[in-house]
Short mmCIF file of C-alpha atoms and ligand atoms in Angstrom, two decimals:
data_model
loop_
_atom_site.label_atom_id
_atom_site.label_comp_id
_atom_site.label_asym_id
_atom_site.label_seq_id
_atom_site.Cartn_x
_atom_site.Cartn_y
_atom_site.Cartn_z
CA MET A 30 -57.71 -33.10 -27.22
CA LYS A 31 -56.96 -29.40 -27.89
CA HIS A 32 -55.42 -27.34 -25.60
CA ILE A 33 -58.49 -25.85 -23.46
CA PRO A 34 -56.92 -22.14 -21.80
CA TYR A 35 -58.52 -20.81 -18.64
CA GLY A 36 -59.40 -17.41 -20.51
CA ARG A 37 -59.25 -16.50 -24.64
CA GLN A 38 -60.70 -13.70 -26.76
CA TYR A 39 -62.66 -13.33 -29.27
CA ILE A 40 -61.94 -11.88 -32.47
CA ASP A 41 -64.04 -11.82 -35.63
CA GLN A 42 -64.18 -10.59 -38.98
CA GLN A 43 -66.37 -7.37 -37.94
CA ASP A 44 -63.68 -6.80 -35.71
CA ILE A 45 -60.89 -7.57 -38.23
CA LYS A 46 -62.81 -5.13 -40.52
CA ALA A 47 -63.05 -2.34 -37.83
CA VAL A 48 -58.85 -2.08 -37.21
CA VAL A 49 -58.75 -2.50 -40.62
CA LYS A 50 -60.68 0.32 -41.99
CA VAL A 51 -58.47 2.73 -39.28
CA LEU A 52 -55.29 1.17 -40.53
CA LYS A 53 -56.06 2.72 -43.56
CA GLY A 54 -57.56 5.82 -42.87
CA ASP A 55 -55.67 9.09 -41.16
CA TRP A 56 -55.45 8.61 -37.96
CA ILE A 57 -54.09 5.77 -36.64
CA THR A 58 -53.32 7.03 -32.97
CA GLN A 59 -54.31 10.56 -31.47
CA GLY A 60 -57.66 10.64 -33.74
CA PRO A 61 -61.19 10.20 -33.36
CA GLU A 62 -61.62 6.80 -32.49
CA ILE A 63 -60.15 7.14 -28.88
CA GLY A 64 -63.14 9.73 -27.98
CA LYS A 65 -65.50 7.30 -29.51
CA PHE A 66 -64.51 4.79 -27.68
CA GLU A 67 -64.65 6.27 -24.60
CA GLU A 68 -68.10 7.79 -24.82
CA ALA A 69 -69.73 4.57 -25.81
CA PHE A 70 -67.79 2.56 -23.07
CA ALA A 71 -68.60 5.18 -20.75
CA ARG A 72 -72.30 5.02 -21.64
CA TYR A 73 -72.14 1.49 -20.91
CA CYS A 74 -71.22 1.52 -18.05
CA GLY A 75 -73.54 4.46 -16.88
CA ALA A 76 -70.23 7.05 -15.76
CA LYS A 77 -69.82 10.39 -17.01
CA TYR A 78 -66.72 9.85 -18.74
CA ALA A 79 -63.77 7.34 -19.47
CA VAL A 80 -60.78 7.59 -20.54
CA ALA A 81 -58.51 5.25 -22.69
CA VAL A 82 -55.29 4.37 -21.75
CA THR A 83 -52.29 1.34 -23.05
CA SER A 84 -53.06 -1.13 -20.25
CA GLY A 85 -54.84 -1.63 -17.21
CA THR A 86 -51.89 -1.12 -15.31
CA ALA A 87 -51.69 2.54 -16.66
CA ALA A 88 -55.11 3.23 -15.55
CA LEU A 89 -54.43 2.06 -12.27
CA HIS A 90 -51.45 4.31 -12.46
CA LEU A 91 -52.87 7.56 -13.73
CA ALA A 92 -56.27 6.45 -11.37
CA CYS A 93 -53.64 7.11 -8.17
CA LEU A 94 -52.24 9.88 -9.22
CA ALA A 95 -55.27 11.63 -10.19
CA ALA A 96 -56.47 10.75 -6.53
CA GLY A 97 -54.10 12.35 -5.06
CA LEU A 98 -52.06 9.35 -3.70
CA LYS A 99 -48.71 10.68 -2.74
CA SER A 100 -45.28 9.40 -0.69
CA GLY A 101 -45.98 8.00 2.70
CA ASP A 102 -50.18 7.86 1.64
CA GLU A 103 -51.56 4.29 2.22
CA ALA A 104 -53.69 2.41 0.46
CA ILE A 105 -55.74 -0.64 1.05
CA THR A 106 -56.18 -3.49 -1.04
CA SER A 107 -56.95 -6.51 -1.16
CA PRO A 108 -53.81 -9.63 -1.26
CA ILE A 109 -55.98 -11.82 -3.90
CA THR A 110 -55.39 -9.65 -6.94
CA PHE A 111 -52.93 -9.19 -9.46
CA VAL A 112 -49.64 -8.04 -8.52
CA ALA A 113 -50.73 -4.73 -10.87
CA THR A 114 -52.92 -3.44 -8.40
CA PRO A 115 -50.77 -3.10 -5.43
CA ASN A 116 -47.75 -1.55 -7.92
CA ALA A 117 -49.78 0.96 -9.13
CA VAL A 118 -49.83 2.30 -5.38
CA ILE A 119 -45.72 2.27 -5.56
CA TYR A 120 -45.35 3.68 -8.99
CA ALA A 121 -47.58 6.66 -7.51
CA GLY A 122 -45.48 7.21 -4.04
CA GLY A 123 -47.44 5.42 -1.89
CA ARG A 124 -47.67 2.46 0.01
CA PRO A 125 -50.10 -0.32 -0.36
CA VAL A 126 -51.99 -2.20 2.80
CA PHE A 127 -53.09 -5.42 2.54
CA ALA A 128 -56.22 -6.29 4.33
CA ASP A 129 -57.72 -9.66 4.44
CA ILE A 130 -60.47 -11.29 1.99
CA ASP A 131 -64.11 -12.63 3.25
CA TYR A 132 -63.27 -16.16 2.42
CA ASP A 133 -66.96 -16.82 0.39
CA SER A 134 -66.95 -14.00 -2.18
CA VAL A 135 -63.26 -13.92 -2.23
CA ASN A 136 -63.47 -10.31 -2.26
CA ILE A 137 -61.90 -7.72 0.26
CA ASP A 138 -63.31 -8.32 4.05
CA THR A 139 -65.02 -4.83 4.86
CA GLU A 140 -64.71 -5.11 8.56
CA ARG A 141 -61.32 -5.89 8.10
CA ILE A 142 -60.53 -2.56 5.62
CA GLU A 143 -62.10 -0.79 8.71
CA LYS A 144 -59.17 -2.30 11.46
CA THR A 145 -56.54 -1.33 8.90
CA ILE A 146 -56.96 2.60 8.84
CA THR A 147 -54.25 4.59 9.76
CA GLN A 148 -53.58 8.23 9.68
CA LYS A 149 -51.49 7.25 7.15
CA THR A 150 -54.66 6.19 4.90
CA LYS A 151 -55.68 7.19 1.62
CA LEU A 152 -57.62 5.42 -0.31
CA ILE A 153 -59.14 1.86 -0.45
CA LEU A 154 -58.89 0.15 -3.61
CA PRO A 155 -60.94 -3.06 -4.09
CA VAL A 156 -61.19 -5.40 -6.09
CA HIS A 157 -64.54 -7.20 -7.98
CA PHE A 158 -62.53 -10.82 -7.81
CA ALA A 159 -63.45 -12.88 -10.09
CA GLY A 160 -66.14 -10.38 -11.55
CA LEU A 161 -68.45 -10.62 -8.43
CA PRO A 162 -68.92 -6.78 -7.39
CA CYS A 163 -67.22 -5.97 -3.65
CA ALA A 164 -70.04 -4.49 -0.97
CA MET A 165 -69.51 -0.50 -2.73
CA GLU A 166 -71.78 0.70 -0.27
CA LYS A 167 -70.39 -0.20 2.72
CA ILE A 168 -66.89 0.87 1.17
CA TYR A 169 -67.89 4.02 0.11
CA GLY A 170 -69.67 4.60 3.45
CA LEU A 171 -66.81 3.86 4.85
CA ALA A 172 -64.55 5.69 3.21
CA LYS A 173 -66.64 8.97 3.48
CA ARG A 174 -66.87 8.48 7.22
CA ASN A 175 -62.92 8.48 6.93
CA GLY A 176 -62.26 11.00 4.65
CA LEU A 177 -60.64 8.60 1.96
CA PHE A 178 -61.12 8.31 -1.52
CA VAL A 179 -62.21 4.99 -3.35
CA ILE A 180 -60.85 3.18 -6.72
CA GLU A 181 -62.15 0.33 -8.16
CA ASP A 182 -60.61 -2.46 -9.52
CA ALA A 183 -62.80 -3.21 -12.12
CA CYS A 184 -60.27 -5.28 -14.63
CA HIS A 185 -62.86 -8.34 -13.52
CA ALA A 186 -65.61 -6.84 -13.62
CA LEU A 187 -67.04 -5.46 -17.26
CA GLY A 188 -70.50 -5.66 -16.88
CA ALA A 189 -70.93 -6.97 -13.38
CA GLU A 190 -73.75 -5.05 -11.34
CA TYR A 191 -75.26 -4.98 -7.60
CA ARG A 192 -78.25 -3.90 -6.41
CA VAL A 193 -78.74 -0.51 -4.03
CA GLY A 194 -82.61 -0.51 -3.23
CA ASN A 195 -84.66 -1.54 -6.00
CA ASN A 196 -82.06 -0.57 -8.74
CA TRP A 197 -79.47 -2.44 -10.15
CA ILE A 198 -76.32 -0.70 -10.85
CA LYS A 199 -73.09 -1.32 -13.27
CA VAL A 200 -69.68 -1.62 -12.06
CA GLY A 201 -67.89 1.28 -13.32
CA SER A 202 -70.76 3.47 -13.41
CA CYS A 203 -68.77 5.41 -10.05
CA CYS A 204 -71.54 5.81 -7.90
CA HIS A 205 -69.77 4.56 -4.64
CA SER A 206 -66.07 5.56 -5.88
CA GLY A 207 -64.45 8.22 -7.55
CA MET A 208 -63.29 6.17 -10.24
CA ALA A 209 -63.17 2.51 -11.70
CA VAL A 210 -60.61 1.07 -13.52
CA PHE A 211 -60.74 -1.83 -16.14
CA SER A 212 -58.41 -3.58 -18.75
CA PHE A 213 -58.74 -4.78 -22.08
CA HIS A 214 -56.08 -7.73 -22.41
CA PRO A 215 -57.09 -10.59 -24.00
CA VAL A 216 -58.24 -12.67 -21.51
CA LYS A 217 -60.47 -9.94 -19.98
CA HIS A 218 -64.20 -9.51 -21.42
CA ILE A 219 -63.47 -7.28 -24.07
CA THR A 220 -59.95 -6.46 -25.80
CA THR A 221 -57.80 -3.83 -27.54
CA GLY A 222 -54.92 -6.32 -27.54
CA GLU A 223 -53.20 -4.26 -24.58
CA GLY A 224 -55.58 -1.78 -23.48
CA GLY A 225 -57.22 -0.51 -20.57
CA ALA A 226 -59.75 2.30 -19.43
CA ILE A 227 -61.04 4.62 -16.20
CA THR A 228 -64.21 6.44 -15.57
CA THR A 229 -64.87 8.88 -13.82
CA ASN A 230 -68.80 11.50 -13.17
CA ASP A 231 -65.64 14.22 -12.05
CA LYS A 232 -65.02 16.31 -14.34
CA ARG A 233 -61.19 17.70 -12.99
CA LEU A 234 -60.75 14.17 -12.27
CA TYR A 235 -61.65 13.53 -16.36
CA GLU A 236 -59.29 16.50 -17.12
CA ARG A 237 -56.52 15.60 -14.89
CA LEU A 238 -56.25 12.13 -16.20
CA LYS A 239 -56.73 13.00 -19.28
CA ALA A 240 -53.42 15.64 -18.97
CA LEU A 241 -51.46 12.52 -17.01
CA ARG A 242 -51.95 10.20 -20.01
CA ASN A 243 -50.48 12.67 -22.24
CA HIS A 244 -47.09 14.05 -20.72
CA GLY A 245 -49.18 16.39 -18.19
CA ILE A 246 -49.76 18.60 -21.18
CA TYR A 247 -52.87 20.94 -20.48
CA ARG A 248 -54.12 23.01 -23.87
CA ASP A 249 -55.59 26.45 -22.64
CA LYS A 250 -58.28 27.27 -25.39
CA GLY A 251 -58.02 30.61 -25.03
CA ALA A 252 -54.17 30.51 -25.00
CA ALA A 253 -54.76 28.57 -28.70
CA ARG A 254 -56.94 31.27 -30.30
CA GLU A 255 -53.75 34.05 -30.46
CA LYS A 256 -50.99 30.87 -30.16
CA PRO A 257 -51.87 27.81 -32.05
CA TRP A 258 -49.13 25.81 -31.02
CA TYR A 259 -48.96 26.96 -27.54
CA TYR A 260 -49.83 24.01 -24.66
CA GLU A 261 -48.01 23.87 -21.41
CA MET A 262 -46.67 20.96 -19.63
CA ARG A 263 -48.30 21.67 -15.63
CA GLU A 264 -47.02 18.33 -13.89
CA LEU A 265 -45.14 14.97 -14.84
CA GLY A 266 -47.14 12.99 -17.19
CA PHE A 267 -47.10 9.81 -19.41
CA ASN A 268 -47.20 8.05 -22.73
CA TYR A 269 -50.27 6.12 -21.97
CA ARG A 270 -52.13 6.90 -25.39
CA ILE A 271 -53.86 4.04 -26.59
CA THR A 272 -53.79 3.37 -30.52
CA ASP A 273 -57.05 4.53 -32.80
CA PHE A 274 -56.70 1.02 -34.45
CA GLN A 275 -56.68 -0.62 -30.75
CA CYS A 276 -60.11 1.74 -29.83
CA ALA A 277 -61.48 0.91 -32.61
CA LEU A 278 -61.17 -3.14 -31.98
CA GLY A 279 -62.55 -1.85 -28.22
CA MET A 280 -65.26 0.02 -29.82
CA SER A 281 -66.60 -3.20 -32.01
CA GLN A 282 -65.69 -5.63 -29.11
CA LEU A 283 -67.95 -3.51 -27.28
CA ARG A 284 -70.65 -4.10 -29.33
CA LYS A 285 -70.73 -7.74 -28.41
CA VAL A 286 -70.24 -7.39 -24.69
CA ALA A 287 -73.79 -8.31 -23.71
CA ARG A 288 -72.81 -11.47 -25.79
CA PHE A 289 -69.91 -12.57 -24.13
CA LEU A 290 -71.31 -11.96 -20.58
CA LYS A 291 -74.31 -14.10 -20.85
CA ARG A 292 -72.30 -16.87 -22.47
CA ARG A 293 -69.99 -16.75 -19.79
CA ARG A 294 -72.93 -16.91 -17.41
CA GLU A 295 -74.35 -20.21 -18.94
CA ILE A 296 -70.78 -21.48 -18.86
CA ALA A 297 -70.70 -20.57 -14.79
CA GLY A 298 -73.86 -22.43 -15.06
CA ILE A 299 -73.10 -26.00 -16.75
CA TYR A 300 -70.25 -25.88 -14.36
CA LYS A 301 -72.26 -25.29 -11.47
CA LYS A 302 -74.72 -28.24 -12.74
CA GLY A 303 -72.46 -30.61 -12.87
CA LEU A 304 -70.01 -29.96 -9.80
CA SER A 305 -72.90 -29.35 -7.40
CA GLY A 306 -72.93 -31.94 -4.75
CA ILE A 307 -69.96 -32.71 -5.26
CA ASP A 308 -68.64 -31.93 -0.56
CA SER A 309 -64.65 -31.57 -1.61
CA ILE A 310 -65.18 -28.56 -3.38
CA ASP A 311 -66.85 -25.05 -2.92
CA LEU A 312 -67.86 -23.76 -6.18
CA PRO A 313 -68.15 -20.02 -6.65
CA ILE A 314 -70.55 -17.74 -5.24
CA GLU A 315 -73.04 -15.07 -6.19
CA LYS A 316 -74.58 -12.62 -4.16
CA LYS A 317 -79.00 -11.97 -3.98
CA ASP A 318 -77.20 -8.22 -4.25
CA ALA A 319 -74.09 -8.96 -6.57
CA LYS A 320 -74.28 -10.13 -10.05
CA SER A 321 -70.74 -11.45 -11.25
CA ALA A 322 -69.46 -10.82 -14.53
CA TRP A 323 -67.41 -14.15 -14.80
CA HIS A 324 -64.64 -13.43 -15.55
CA LEU A 325 -63.07 -16.70 -13.61
CA TYR A 326 -64.43 -19.83 -12.41
CA VAL A 327 -62.69 -20.30 -9.29
CA ILE A 328 -63.33 -23.64 -7.37
CA LYS A 329 -61.86 -24.15 -3.58
CA LEU A 330 -60.67 -27.75 -2.23
CA LYS A 331 -62.22 -28.12 0.94
CA ASN A 332 -61.37 -30.43 3.68
CA GLY A 333 -58.20 -32.38 3.77
CA ILE A 334 -54.34 -31.00 6.45
CA LYS A 335 -52.82 -30.24 3.07
CA PRO A 336 -55.24 -28.78 0.63
CA GLU A 337 -52.29 -27.26 -1.13
CA VAL A 338 -50.98 -30.40 -2.14
CA ARG A 339 -54.31 -32.01 -3.49
CA ARG A 340 -54.54 -28.79 -5.53
CA LYS A 341 -50.99 -29.48 -6.93
CA ARG A 342 -52.20 -32.96 -8.21
CA LEU A 343 -55.25 -31.81 -9.44
CA PHE A 344 -53.70 -28.79 -11.15
CA ASN A 345 -51.12 -31.34 -12.51
CA TYR A 346 -53.97 -33.26 -13.30
CA LEU A 347 -56.02 -30.81 -15.21
CA ARG A 348 -53.12 -29.29 -16.89
CA HIS A 349 -52.67 -33.50 -18.32
CA HIS A 350 -55.90 -33.57 -19.46
CA ASP A 351 -55.28 -30.46 -22.14
CA ILE A 352 -57.50 -28.19 -19.80
CA GLY A 353 -55.97 -24.59 -18.72
CA ALA A 354 -56.29 -24.64 -14.90
CA GLN A 355 -54.97 -21.80 -13.21
CA VAL A 356 -54.60 -20.25 -9.83
CA HIS A 357 -55.68 -16.64 -9.09
CA TYR A 358 -53.74 -15.41 -6.77
CA ARG A 359 -50.77 -15.94 -4.60
CA PRO A 360 -51.33 -13.57 -1.90
CA VAL A 361 -49.08 -10.56 -3.94
CA TYR A 362 -47.36 -9.83 -0.39
CA PHE A 363 -45.62 -13.52 -0.84
CA GLN A 364 -43.78 -11.98 -4.15
CA PRO A 365 -40.00 -11.70 -4.06
CA TYR A 366 -40.18 -8.37 -4.50
CA TYR A 367 -42.64 -7.56 -1.52
CA MET A 368 -41.12 -9.90 0.66
CA GLU A 369 -37.79 -7.59 0.86
CA ARG A 370 -39.55 -4.72 2.28
CA PRO A 371 -40.31 -4.39 5.34
CA GLY A 372 -43.74 -4.67 6.85
CA PHE A 373 -44.91 -7.45 3.83
CA GLY A 374 -44.44 -11.21 4.75
CA HIS A 375 -45.95 -13.93 6.78
CA GLU A 376 -49.33 -14.14 8.47
CA GLN A 377 -50.77 -10.93 7.07
CA CYS A 378 -53.93 -11.87 6.25
CA PRO A 379 -54.64 -15.81 6.95
CA VAL A 380 -57.92 -16.03 5.27
CA ALA A 381 -55.99 -15.22 2.29
CA GLU A 382 -53.13 -17.68 2.51
CA ASP A 383 -55.93 -20.48 3.43
CA TYR A 384 -57.80 -19.23 0.17
CA TYR A 385 -54.70 -19.52 -1.50
CA GLY A 386 -53.82 -23.43 -0.61
CA ARG A 387 -57.23 -24.07 -1.86
CA ALA A 388 -58.29 -22.26 -5.33
CA ILE A 389 -58.31 -23.18 -8.54
CA SER A 390 -59.47 -21.64 -11.39
CA LEU A 391 -61.34 -23.77 -14.52
CA PRO A 392 -61.65 -22.52 -17.91
CA ILE A 393 -64.28 -19.69 -18.97
CA TYR A 394 -64.97 -17.72 -21.91
CA TYR A 395 -66.90 -16.90 -24.48
CA GLY A 396 -65.69 -19.09 -27.55
CA MET A 397 -65.63 -21.58 -24.91
CA SER A 398 -68.14 -24.54 -26.33
CA ASP A 399 -70.24 -27.03 -23.94
CA ARG A 400 -68.54 -29.83 -24.77
CA ASP A 401 -65.41 -28.26 -23.26
CA VAL A 402 -67.36 -27.30 -20.58
CA VAL A 403 -68.30 -31.04 -19.91
CA TYR A 404 -65.13 -32.36 -21.08
CA ALA A 405 -63.41 -30.50 -18.19
CA ILE A 406 -66.60 -31.51 -15.92
CA ASN A 407 -65.68 -35.09 -16.22
CA ILE A 408 -62.24 -35.21 -16.21
CA LEU A 409 -62.66 -33.11 -12.90
CA LYS A 410 -64.98 -35.14 -11.44
CA LYS A 411 -62.80 -38.08 -12.15
CA PHE A 412 -60.16 -36.80 -9.90
CA LEU A 413 -62.11 -35.90 -6.78
C1 LIG B 512 -55.70 -7.93 -15.95
C2 LIG B 512 -55.53 -7.09 -14.37
C3 LIG B 512 -54.98 -5.57 -14.57
C4 LIG B 512 -54.16 -5.19 -15.22
O1 LIG B 512 -54.29 -4.63 -16.50
P1 LIG B 512 -53.15 -5.06 -17.51
O2 LIG B 512 -54.54 -4.78 -18.43
O3 LIG B 512 -52.84 -6.54 -17.90
O4 LIG B 512 -52.11 -3.97 -17.39
C5 LIG B 512 -54.89 -4.94 -12.78
N1 LIG B 512 -55.86 -5.82 -11.97
C6 LIG B 512 -56.44 -6.83 -12.09
C7 LIG B 512 -57.13 -7.52 -11.21
C8 LIG B 512 -56.34 -7.05 -13.28
O5 LIG B 512 -56.88 -8.62 -13.23
#
């Protein structure tokens, strides 16, 4: 039996051709493929603008800066996320504050956000965990009432949708946020190797993000007519430029995104059929008004005094049978870097901590065959 990873990329001949074509051309970076990909990506999400950068982490960093996060400002986020989410807040000089999750959806609990707001709170950074959209209408309403900015960490949620009235809205359309952030790491829905993007409907944010991606350099069209060499660095930016061959790959991948999403949904359906009725686990949910993009398939062990002991046994059992189980995630504030800093540590978010002891991610990715899914179900059933 070959090893089944928890996630992986899917690259076909068209992807390879698209990259090679750019490699043979004149522009391998700072060329036309970047704008083309950004335009297509923004259109897919239903936003006006997209800015592509070197990673999802870089995208989070720039989004925090463009939102005006400064030293001393607090940003409220979920503890059940990849470390990049709160780290980006710290890069920008701010302080992440963790609000507990809702156990069923594994997303940040809107009521806990409200209780976590202080005089220093500047922004809310919800994470659409595993691809299930957060309660964006509520979060946005809460943010507006309190004068806060919203950045969505949509790294799990390309193609996810939620309903407002009779309309289904795509995550990334920024109908209920200032910006949304995506990652194109190989385990995500589409890949550029490393890469990420920010979507927004705000032209000023868009211009600022583009400048911050390139050292904080602005080019004034009027001045450039007189002095073509002229540019101004007005703020401290970075080199977070993605290459043209990565964007060619991104464009080619984006053409397949509907297929990718459909297959992930099918796999989730096979798991659900095969695993429902087992009393000792909770399966991931969707909601009437929220469709998951199924980035992860996380089951939770129920019952038991020490679920984490049983979870560890299950993890090893699955790995022993070549099933690449994972745990997403340990509450970020338990990471040593955070534990060493004042204010972070034990029993901040009891629901997240309880969740962490029970969660295990099963493999889910476009190229996973029905046979592999059924195999994973059968092995899991033997353990349970
Ligand atoms: C992947 C991911 C990131 C970071 O993306 P990179 O492209 O790896 O830098 C941030 N947040 C979440 C929730 C992620 O899953």
